[in-house]
CSV table of C-alpha atoms in Angstrom, one decimal:
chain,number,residue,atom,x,y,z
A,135,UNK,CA,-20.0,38.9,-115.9
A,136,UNK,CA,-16.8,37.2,-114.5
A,137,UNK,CA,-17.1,39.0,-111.1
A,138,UNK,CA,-16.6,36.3,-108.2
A,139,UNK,CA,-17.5,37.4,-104.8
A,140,UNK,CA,-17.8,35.7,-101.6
A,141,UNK,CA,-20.2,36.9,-99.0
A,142,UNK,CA,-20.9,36.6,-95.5
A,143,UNK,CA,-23.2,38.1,-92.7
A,144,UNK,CA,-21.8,37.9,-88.9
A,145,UNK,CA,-25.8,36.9,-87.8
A,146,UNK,CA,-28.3,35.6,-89.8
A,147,UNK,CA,-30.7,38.1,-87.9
A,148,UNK,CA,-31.0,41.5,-87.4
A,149,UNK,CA,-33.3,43.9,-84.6
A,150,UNK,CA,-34.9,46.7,-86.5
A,151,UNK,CA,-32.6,49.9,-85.5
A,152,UNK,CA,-29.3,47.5,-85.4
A,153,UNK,CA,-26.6,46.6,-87.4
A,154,UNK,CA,-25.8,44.2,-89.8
A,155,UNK,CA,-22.2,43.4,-90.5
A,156,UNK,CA,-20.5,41.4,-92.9
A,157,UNK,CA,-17.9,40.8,-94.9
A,158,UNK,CA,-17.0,40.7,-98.5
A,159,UNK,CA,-14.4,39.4,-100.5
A,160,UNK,CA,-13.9,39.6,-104.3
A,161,UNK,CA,-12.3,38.6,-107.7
A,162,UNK,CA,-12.3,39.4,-111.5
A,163,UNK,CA,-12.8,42.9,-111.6
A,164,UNK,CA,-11.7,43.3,-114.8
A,165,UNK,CA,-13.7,46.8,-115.5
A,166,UNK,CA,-12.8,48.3,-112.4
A,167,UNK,CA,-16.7,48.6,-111.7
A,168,UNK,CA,-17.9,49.9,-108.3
A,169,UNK,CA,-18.4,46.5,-106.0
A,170,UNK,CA,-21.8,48.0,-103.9
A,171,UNK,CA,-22.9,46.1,-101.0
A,172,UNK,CA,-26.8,46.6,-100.5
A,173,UNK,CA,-29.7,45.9,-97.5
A,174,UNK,CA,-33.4,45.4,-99.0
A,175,UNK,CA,-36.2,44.1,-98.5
A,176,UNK,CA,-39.3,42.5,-100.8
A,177,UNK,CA,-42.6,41.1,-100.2
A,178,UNK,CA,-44.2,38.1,-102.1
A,179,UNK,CA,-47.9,36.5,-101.9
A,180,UNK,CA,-50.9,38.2,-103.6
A,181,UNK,CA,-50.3,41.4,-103.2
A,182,UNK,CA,-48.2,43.4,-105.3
A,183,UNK,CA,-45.0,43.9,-104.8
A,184,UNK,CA,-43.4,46.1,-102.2
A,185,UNK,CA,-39.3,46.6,-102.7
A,186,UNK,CA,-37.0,49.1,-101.0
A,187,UNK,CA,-33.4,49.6,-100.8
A,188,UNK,CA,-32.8,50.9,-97.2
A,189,UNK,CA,-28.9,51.1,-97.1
A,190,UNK,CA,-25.6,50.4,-98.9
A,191,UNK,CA,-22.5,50.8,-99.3
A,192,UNK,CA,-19.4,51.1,-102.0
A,193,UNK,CA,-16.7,49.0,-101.3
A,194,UNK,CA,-13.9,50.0,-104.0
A,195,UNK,CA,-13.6,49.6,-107.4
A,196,UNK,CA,-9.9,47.2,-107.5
A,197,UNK,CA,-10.2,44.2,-109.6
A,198,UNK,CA,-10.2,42.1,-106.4
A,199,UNK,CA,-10.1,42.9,-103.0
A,200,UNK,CA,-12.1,42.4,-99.7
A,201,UNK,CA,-13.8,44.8,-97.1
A,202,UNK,CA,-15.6,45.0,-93.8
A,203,UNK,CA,-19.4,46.3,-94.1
A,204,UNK,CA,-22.0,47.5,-91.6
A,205,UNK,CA,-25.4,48.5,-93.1
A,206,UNK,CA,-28.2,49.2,-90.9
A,207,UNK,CA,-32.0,48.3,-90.7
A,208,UNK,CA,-34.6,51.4,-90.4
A,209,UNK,CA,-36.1,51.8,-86.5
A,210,UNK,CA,-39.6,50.7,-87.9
A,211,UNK,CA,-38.4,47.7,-90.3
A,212,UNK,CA,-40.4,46.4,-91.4
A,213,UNK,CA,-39.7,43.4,-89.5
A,214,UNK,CA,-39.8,39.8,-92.0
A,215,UNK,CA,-43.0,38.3,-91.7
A,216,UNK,CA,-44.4,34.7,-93.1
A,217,UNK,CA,-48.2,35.7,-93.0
A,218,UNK,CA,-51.5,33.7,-95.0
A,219,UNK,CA,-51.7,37.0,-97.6
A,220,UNK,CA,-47.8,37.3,-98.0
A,221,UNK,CA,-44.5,37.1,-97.2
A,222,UNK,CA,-41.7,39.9,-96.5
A,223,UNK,CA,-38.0,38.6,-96.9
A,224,UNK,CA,-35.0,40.7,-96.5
A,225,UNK,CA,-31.6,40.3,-98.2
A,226,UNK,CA,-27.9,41.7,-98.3
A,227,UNK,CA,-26.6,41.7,-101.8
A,228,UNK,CA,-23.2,42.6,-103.6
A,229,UNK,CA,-24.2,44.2,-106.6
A,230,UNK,CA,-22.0,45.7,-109.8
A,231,UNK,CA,-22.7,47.8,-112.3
A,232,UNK,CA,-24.3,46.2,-115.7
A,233,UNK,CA,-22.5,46.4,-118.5
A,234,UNK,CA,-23.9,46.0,-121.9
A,235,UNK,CA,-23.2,46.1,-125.5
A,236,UNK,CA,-20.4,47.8,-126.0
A,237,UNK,CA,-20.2,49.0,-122.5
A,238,UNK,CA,-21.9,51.9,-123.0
A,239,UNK,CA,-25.0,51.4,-120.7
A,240,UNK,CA,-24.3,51.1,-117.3
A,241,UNK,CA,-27.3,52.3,-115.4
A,242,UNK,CA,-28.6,49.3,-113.7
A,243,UNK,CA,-26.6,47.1,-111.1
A,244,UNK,CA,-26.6,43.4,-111.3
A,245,UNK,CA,-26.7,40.8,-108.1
A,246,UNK,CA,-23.6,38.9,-107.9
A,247,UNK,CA,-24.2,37.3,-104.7
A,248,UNK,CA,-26.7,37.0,-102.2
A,249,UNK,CA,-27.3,36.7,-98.7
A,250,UNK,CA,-30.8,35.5,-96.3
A,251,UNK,CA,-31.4,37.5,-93.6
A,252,UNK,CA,-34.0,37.8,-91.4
A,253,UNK,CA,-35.1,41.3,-89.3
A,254,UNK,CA,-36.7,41.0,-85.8
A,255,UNK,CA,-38.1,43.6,-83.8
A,256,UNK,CA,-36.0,45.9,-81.9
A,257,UNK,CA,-34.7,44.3,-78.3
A,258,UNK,CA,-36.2,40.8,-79.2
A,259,UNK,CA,-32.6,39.1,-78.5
A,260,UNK,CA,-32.5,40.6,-74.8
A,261,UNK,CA,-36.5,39.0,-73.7
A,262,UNK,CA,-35.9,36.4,-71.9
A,263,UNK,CA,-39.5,34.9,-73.6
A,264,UNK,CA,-38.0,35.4,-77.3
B,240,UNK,CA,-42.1,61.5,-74.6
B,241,UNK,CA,-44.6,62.1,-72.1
B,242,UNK,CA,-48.7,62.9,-73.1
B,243,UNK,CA,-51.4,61.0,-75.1
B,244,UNK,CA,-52.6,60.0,-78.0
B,245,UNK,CA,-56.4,60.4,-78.2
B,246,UNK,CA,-58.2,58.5,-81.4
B,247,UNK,CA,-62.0,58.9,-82.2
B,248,UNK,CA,-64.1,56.5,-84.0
B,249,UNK,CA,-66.1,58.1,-86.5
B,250,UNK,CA,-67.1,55.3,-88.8
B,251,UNK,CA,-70.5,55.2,-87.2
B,252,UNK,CA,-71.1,58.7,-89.1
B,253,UNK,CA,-69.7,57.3,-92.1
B,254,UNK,CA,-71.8,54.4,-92.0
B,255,UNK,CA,-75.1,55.8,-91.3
B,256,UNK,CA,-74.3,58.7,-94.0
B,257,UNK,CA,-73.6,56.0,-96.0
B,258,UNK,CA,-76.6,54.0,-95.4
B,259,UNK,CA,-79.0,57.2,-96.0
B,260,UNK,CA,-77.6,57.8,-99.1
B,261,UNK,CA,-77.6,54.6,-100.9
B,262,UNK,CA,-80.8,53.8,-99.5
B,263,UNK,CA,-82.3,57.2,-100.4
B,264,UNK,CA,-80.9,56.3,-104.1
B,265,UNK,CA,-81.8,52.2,-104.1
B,266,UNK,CA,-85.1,53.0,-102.1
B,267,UNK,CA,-86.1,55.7,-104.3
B,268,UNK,CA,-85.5,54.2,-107.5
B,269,UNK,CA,-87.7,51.1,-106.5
B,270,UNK,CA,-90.5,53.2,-105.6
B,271,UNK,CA,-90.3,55.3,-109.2
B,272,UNK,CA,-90.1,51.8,-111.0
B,273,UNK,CA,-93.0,50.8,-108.7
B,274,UNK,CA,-94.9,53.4,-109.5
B,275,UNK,CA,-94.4,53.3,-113.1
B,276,UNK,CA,-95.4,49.5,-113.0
B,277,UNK,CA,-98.5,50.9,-111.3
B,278,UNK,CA,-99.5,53.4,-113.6
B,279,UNK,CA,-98.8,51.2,-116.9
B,280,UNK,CA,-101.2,48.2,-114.9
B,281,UNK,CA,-103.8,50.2,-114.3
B,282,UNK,CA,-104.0,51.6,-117.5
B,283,UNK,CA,-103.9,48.2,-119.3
B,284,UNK,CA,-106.7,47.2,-116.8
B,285,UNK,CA,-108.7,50.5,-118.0
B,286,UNK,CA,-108.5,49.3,-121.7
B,287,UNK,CA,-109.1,46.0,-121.6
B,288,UNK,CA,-107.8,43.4,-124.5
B,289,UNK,CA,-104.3,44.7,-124.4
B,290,UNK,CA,-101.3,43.0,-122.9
B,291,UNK,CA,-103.4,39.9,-122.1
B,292,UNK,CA,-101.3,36.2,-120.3
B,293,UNK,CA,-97.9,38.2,-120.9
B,294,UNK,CA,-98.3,41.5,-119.9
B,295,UNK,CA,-100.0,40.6,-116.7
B,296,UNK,CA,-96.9,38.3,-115.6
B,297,UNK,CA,-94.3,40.6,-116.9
B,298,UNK,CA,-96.8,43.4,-114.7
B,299,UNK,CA,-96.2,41.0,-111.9
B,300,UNK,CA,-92.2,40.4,-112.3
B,301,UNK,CA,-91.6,44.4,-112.3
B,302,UNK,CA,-94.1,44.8,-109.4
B,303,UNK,CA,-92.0,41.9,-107.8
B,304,UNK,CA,-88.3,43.5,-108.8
B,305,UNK,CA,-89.5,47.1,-107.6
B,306,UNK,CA,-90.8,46.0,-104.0
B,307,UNK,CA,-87.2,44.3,-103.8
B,308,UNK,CA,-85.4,47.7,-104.4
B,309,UNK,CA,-87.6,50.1,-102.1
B,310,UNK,CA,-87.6,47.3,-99.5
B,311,UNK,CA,-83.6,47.2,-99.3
B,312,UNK,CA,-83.7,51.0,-99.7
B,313,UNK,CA,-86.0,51.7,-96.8
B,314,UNK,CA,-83.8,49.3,-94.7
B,315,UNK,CA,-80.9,50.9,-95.5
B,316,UNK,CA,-82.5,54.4,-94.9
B,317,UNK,CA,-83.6,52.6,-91.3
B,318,UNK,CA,-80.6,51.2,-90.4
B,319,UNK,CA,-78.5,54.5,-91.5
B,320,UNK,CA,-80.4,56.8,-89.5
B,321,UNK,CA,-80.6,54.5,-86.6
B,322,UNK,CA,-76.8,54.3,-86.7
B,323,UNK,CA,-77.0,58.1,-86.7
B,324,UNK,CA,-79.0,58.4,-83.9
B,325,UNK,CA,-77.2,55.7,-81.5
B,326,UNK,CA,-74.1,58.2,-82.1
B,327,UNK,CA,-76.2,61.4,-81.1
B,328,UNK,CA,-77.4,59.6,-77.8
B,329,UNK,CA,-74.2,58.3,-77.1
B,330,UNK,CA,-71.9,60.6,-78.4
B,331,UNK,CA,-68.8,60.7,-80.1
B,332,UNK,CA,-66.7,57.3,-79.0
B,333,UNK,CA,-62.9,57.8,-78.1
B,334,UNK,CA,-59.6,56.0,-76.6
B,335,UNK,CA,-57.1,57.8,-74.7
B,336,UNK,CA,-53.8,55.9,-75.7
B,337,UNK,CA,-50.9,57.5,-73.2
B,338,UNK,CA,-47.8,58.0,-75.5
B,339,UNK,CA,-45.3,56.1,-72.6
B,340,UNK,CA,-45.1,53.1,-71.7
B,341,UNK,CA,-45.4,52.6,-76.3
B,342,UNK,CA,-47.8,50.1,-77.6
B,343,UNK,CA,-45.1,47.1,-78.6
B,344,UNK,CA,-45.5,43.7,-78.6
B,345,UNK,CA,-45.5,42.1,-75.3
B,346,UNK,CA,-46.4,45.3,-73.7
B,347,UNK,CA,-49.2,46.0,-71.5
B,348,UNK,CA,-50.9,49.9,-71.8
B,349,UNK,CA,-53.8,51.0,-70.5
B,350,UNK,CA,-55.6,53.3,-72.1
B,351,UNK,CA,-58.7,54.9,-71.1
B,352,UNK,CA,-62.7,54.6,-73.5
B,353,UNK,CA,-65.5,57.3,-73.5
B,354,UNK,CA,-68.3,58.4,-75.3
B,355,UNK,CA,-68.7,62.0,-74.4
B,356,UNK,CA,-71.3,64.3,-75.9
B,357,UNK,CA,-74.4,61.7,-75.7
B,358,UNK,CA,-78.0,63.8,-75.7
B,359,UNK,CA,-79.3,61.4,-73.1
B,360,UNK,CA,-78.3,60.9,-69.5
B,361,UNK,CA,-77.0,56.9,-69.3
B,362,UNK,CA,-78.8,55.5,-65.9
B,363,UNK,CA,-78.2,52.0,-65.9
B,364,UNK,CA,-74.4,50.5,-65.3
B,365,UNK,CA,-72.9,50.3,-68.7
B,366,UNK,CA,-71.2,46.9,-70.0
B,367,UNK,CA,-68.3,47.2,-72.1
B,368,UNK,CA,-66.1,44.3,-73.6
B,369,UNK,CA,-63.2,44.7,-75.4
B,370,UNK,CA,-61.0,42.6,-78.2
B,371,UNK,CA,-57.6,43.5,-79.9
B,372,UNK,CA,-57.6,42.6,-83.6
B,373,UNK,CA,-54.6,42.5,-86.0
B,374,UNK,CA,-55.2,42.2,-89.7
B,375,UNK,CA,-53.3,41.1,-92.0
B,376,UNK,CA,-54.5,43.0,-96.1
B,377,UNK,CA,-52.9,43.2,-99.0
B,378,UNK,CA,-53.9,45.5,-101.8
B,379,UNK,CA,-53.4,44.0,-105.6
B,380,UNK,CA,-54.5,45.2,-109.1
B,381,UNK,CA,-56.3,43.2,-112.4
B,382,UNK,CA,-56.8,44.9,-115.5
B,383,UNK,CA,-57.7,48.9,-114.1
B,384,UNK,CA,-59.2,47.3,-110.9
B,385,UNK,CA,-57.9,47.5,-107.4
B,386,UNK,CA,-58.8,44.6,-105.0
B,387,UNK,CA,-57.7,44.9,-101.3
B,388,UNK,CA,-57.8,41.4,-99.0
B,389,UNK,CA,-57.5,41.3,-95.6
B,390,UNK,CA,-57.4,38.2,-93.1
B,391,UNK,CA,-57.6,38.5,-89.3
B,392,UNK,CA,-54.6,37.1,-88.3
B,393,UNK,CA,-54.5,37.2,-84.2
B,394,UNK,CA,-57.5,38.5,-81.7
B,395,UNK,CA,-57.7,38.8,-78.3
B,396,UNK,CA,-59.9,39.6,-75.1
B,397,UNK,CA,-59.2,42.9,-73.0
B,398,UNK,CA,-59.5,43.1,-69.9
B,399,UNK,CA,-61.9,46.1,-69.4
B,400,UNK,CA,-62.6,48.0,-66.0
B,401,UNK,CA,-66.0,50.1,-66.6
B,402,UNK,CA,-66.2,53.7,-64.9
B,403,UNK,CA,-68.6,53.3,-61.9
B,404,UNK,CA,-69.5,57.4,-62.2
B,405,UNK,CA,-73.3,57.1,-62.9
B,406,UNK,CA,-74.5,58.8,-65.8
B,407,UNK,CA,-71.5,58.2,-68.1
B,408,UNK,CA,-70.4,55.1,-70.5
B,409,UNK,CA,-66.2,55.2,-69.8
B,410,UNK,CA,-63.6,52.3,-68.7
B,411,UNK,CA,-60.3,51.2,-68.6
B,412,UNK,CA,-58.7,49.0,-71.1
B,413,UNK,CA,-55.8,47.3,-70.9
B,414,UNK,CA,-54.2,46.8,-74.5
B,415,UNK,CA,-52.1,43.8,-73.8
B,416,UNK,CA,-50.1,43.1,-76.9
B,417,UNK,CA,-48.9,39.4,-77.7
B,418,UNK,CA,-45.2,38.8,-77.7
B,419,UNK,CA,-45.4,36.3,-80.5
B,420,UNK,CA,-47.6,38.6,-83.5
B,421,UNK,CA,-45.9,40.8,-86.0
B,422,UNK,CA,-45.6,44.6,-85.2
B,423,UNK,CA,-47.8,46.8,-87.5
B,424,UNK,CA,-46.3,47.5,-91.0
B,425,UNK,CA,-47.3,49.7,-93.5
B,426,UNK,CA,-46.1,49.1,-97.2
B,427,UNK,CA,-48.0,50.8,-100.4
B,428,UNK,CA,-49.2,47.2,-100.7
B,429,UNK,CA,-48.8,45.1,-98.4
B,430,UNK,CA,-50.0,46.0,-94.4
B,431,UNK,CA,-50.4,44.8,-90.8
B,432,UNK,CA,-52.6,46.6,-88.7
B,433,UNK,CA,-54.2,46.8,-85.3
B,434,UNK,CA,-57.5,47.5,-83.9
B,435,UNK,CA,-59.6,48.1,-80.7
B,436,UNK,CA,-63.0,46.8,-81.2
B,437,UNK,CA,-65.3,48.0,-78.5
B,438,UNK,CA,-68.9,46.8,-77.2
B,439,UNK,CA,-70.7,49.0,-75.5
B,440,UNK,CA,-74.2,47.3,-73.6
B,441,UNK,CA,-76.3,50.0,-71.9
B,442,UNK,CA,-79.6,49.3,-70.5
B,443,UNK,CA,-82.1,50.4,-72.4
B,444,UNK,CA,-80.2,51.6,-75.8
B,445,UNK,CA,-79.2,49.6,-78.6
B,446,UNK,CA,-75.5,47.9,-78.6
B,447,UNK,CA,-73.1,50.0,-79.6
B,448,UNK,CA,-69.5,49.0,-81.0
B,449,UNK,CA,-66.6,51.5,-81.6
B,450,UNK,CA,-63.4,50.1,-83.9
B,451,UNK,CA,-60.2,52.2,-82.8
B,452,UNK,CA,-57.1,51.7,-85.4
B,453,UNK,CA,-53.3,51.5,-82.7
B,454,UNK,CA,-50.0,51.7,-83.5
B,455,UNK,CA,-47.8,48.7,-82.5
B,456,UNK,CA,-44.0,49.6,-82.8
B,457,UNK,CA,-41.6,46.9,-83.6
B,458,UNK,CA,-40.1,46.7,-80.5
B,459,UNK,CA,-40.1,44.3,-77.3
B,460,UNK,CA,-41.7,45.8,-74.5
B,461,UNK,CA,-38.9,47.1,-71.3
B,462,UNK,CA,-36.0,46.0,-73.4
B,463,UNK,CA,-35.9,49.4,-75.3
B,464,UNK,CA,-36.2,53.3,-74.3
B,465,UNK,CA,-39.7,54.3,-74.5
B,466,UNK,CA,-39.2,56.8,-77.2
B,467,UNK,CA,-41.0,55.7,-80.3
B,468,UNK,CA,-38.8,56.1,-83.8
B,469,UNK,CA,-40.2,58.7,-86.1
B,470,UNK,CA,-41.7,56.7,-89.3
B,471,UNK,CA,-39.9,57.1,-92.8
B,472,UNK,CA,-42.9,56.3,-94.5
């Protein structure tokens, strides 16, 4: 994988129902693989795992390049939560297609970079007691 | 979105059902060993030289381990049919949630509590206190086995205002919702939800309690149109 990207968020923080932009930029893509910009979430602690991919988006397939995104967080989250029983994180990520042996299989995608971000409920930026 | 949203509590129904049954199972089974026990003592004792130190203690164990069984059986037959009978008198519990202003954190709704269809006329002034709960669960697996944990992770007093209308156990509530507590959330696994616990006093009748499972939308109360978002899940 020789695939360098560089990404970005505008906020660190999204309202459930709002947008998150960002941008991406990109380098060494010598396969001309689809660059795919995803929004998920996943939960940790003692319960088993809950994962979802709630939005993406392709951004090309040039061997370098850089684009604008906007993905957008579902009306009811969830929301990321640090709670005694377990955790719920979200995350943008820039994933590519994985190639294999003799680049035949290329079902899965594989991270290249990551970015933290965290999901609030809707209007929590505009209370005044936020 | 204008209306209401009216939730009944039925667990009392489920538990008293549930409470007949495994102690019409439990209860019965002690008394079949327990006459069994019986029936083998006294026919030891009617052919005397049989059994002798041994057999009368082991007699003694299964008299003691049968009486355990049909006692937990006939409280659980008691206490089921006791819970049955509270919800005849007092009828089916409910809360009235209206649909606007939405249940969301830092929002204030009042909805309305009622036990309607009670077989007896209420005469005294009813007390009724009221808490919101939110719990925090998660649902895991070993081996073939599902385990579910849950923690109560926030609780707080309602302010209640009880119906003065003789003859009737009804109030006000006011759900105030904390600015500062996760909304609910609903994964396969992983969950938050919310609760209404209810106490009902009445003069004369056994407490009562009613549990009441609300919706908390992740959204901060009057910064937001009150339309709630349909759920994807």
């Amino acid at each position: 994988m020789s695939v360098r990207v560089e990404l970005a968020l505008d906020h660190g923080h999204a309202e459930c129902g709002g947008p998150v932009p960002g941008g991406v930029s990109w380098t060494g893509n010598r396969k001309l693989d689809q660059v795919r910009v995803v929004l998920s979430y996943r939960t940790e602690g003692r319960g088993d795992v809950d994962t979802a991919v709630v939005d993406h988006r392709d951004l090309g397939t040039a061997e370098s390049g850089q684009a604008r995104f906007q993905l957008y967080v579902p009306a009811l989250g969830p929301v990321t939560y640090h709670g005694q029983l377990y955790r719920l994180l979200w995350q943008v990520a820039v994933a590519v297609p994985e190639t294999r042996a003799f680049g035949r299989s290329r079902s899965r995608l594989a991270i290249v970079a990551v970015a933290d971000l965290t999901v609030v409920p809707q209007g929590w930026h505009q209370h005044p007691g936020a | 979105m204008s209306g209401t949203q009216v939730i009944v509590d039925r667990s009392r129904r489920g538990r008293g059902c549930l409470g007949i049954g495994c102690g019409t199972v439990f209860g019965g089974a002690g008394v079949a060993f327990l006459v069994g026990v019986v029936t083998m003592f006294t026919d030891g004792l009617a052919s005397p030289g049989q059994g002798g130190t041994g057999g009368l203690l082991f007699g003694l164990f299964a008299l003691g381990f049968g009486s355990l069984f049909a006692a937990g059986g006939g409280a659980a037959v008691f206490f089921g049919v006791r819970s049955l009978w509270r919800g005849h008198v007092l009828g089916a519990a409910t809360l009235v949630v209206p649909s606007a202003p939405l249940l969301c954190l830092g929002a204030v709704v009042v909805a309305r509590f009622g036990r309607s269809g009670g077989s007896r006329q209420v005469t005294g002034t009813p007390r009724l206190t009221a808490e919101l709960i939110c719990y925090e669960s998660i649902t895991y697996r070993q081996g073939t086995d599902s385990h579910t944990a849950t923690r109560v992770v926030g609780r707080r007093d309602l302010a209640v205002q009880v119906d003065p209308a003789p003859g009737t156990v009804a109030g006000q509530i006011a759900i105030a919702v904390p600015l500062d507590a996760p909304p609910s959330m609903r994964l396969p696994n992983n969950r938050i939800h919310w609760s209404v616990h209810v106490l009902v006093q009445v003069p004369g009748l056994p407490d009562d309690s009613a549990t009441f499972d609300v919706q908390v939308q992740p959204m901060v109360a009057g910064t937001v149109p009150p339309v709630a978002p349909v759920a994807p899940w």
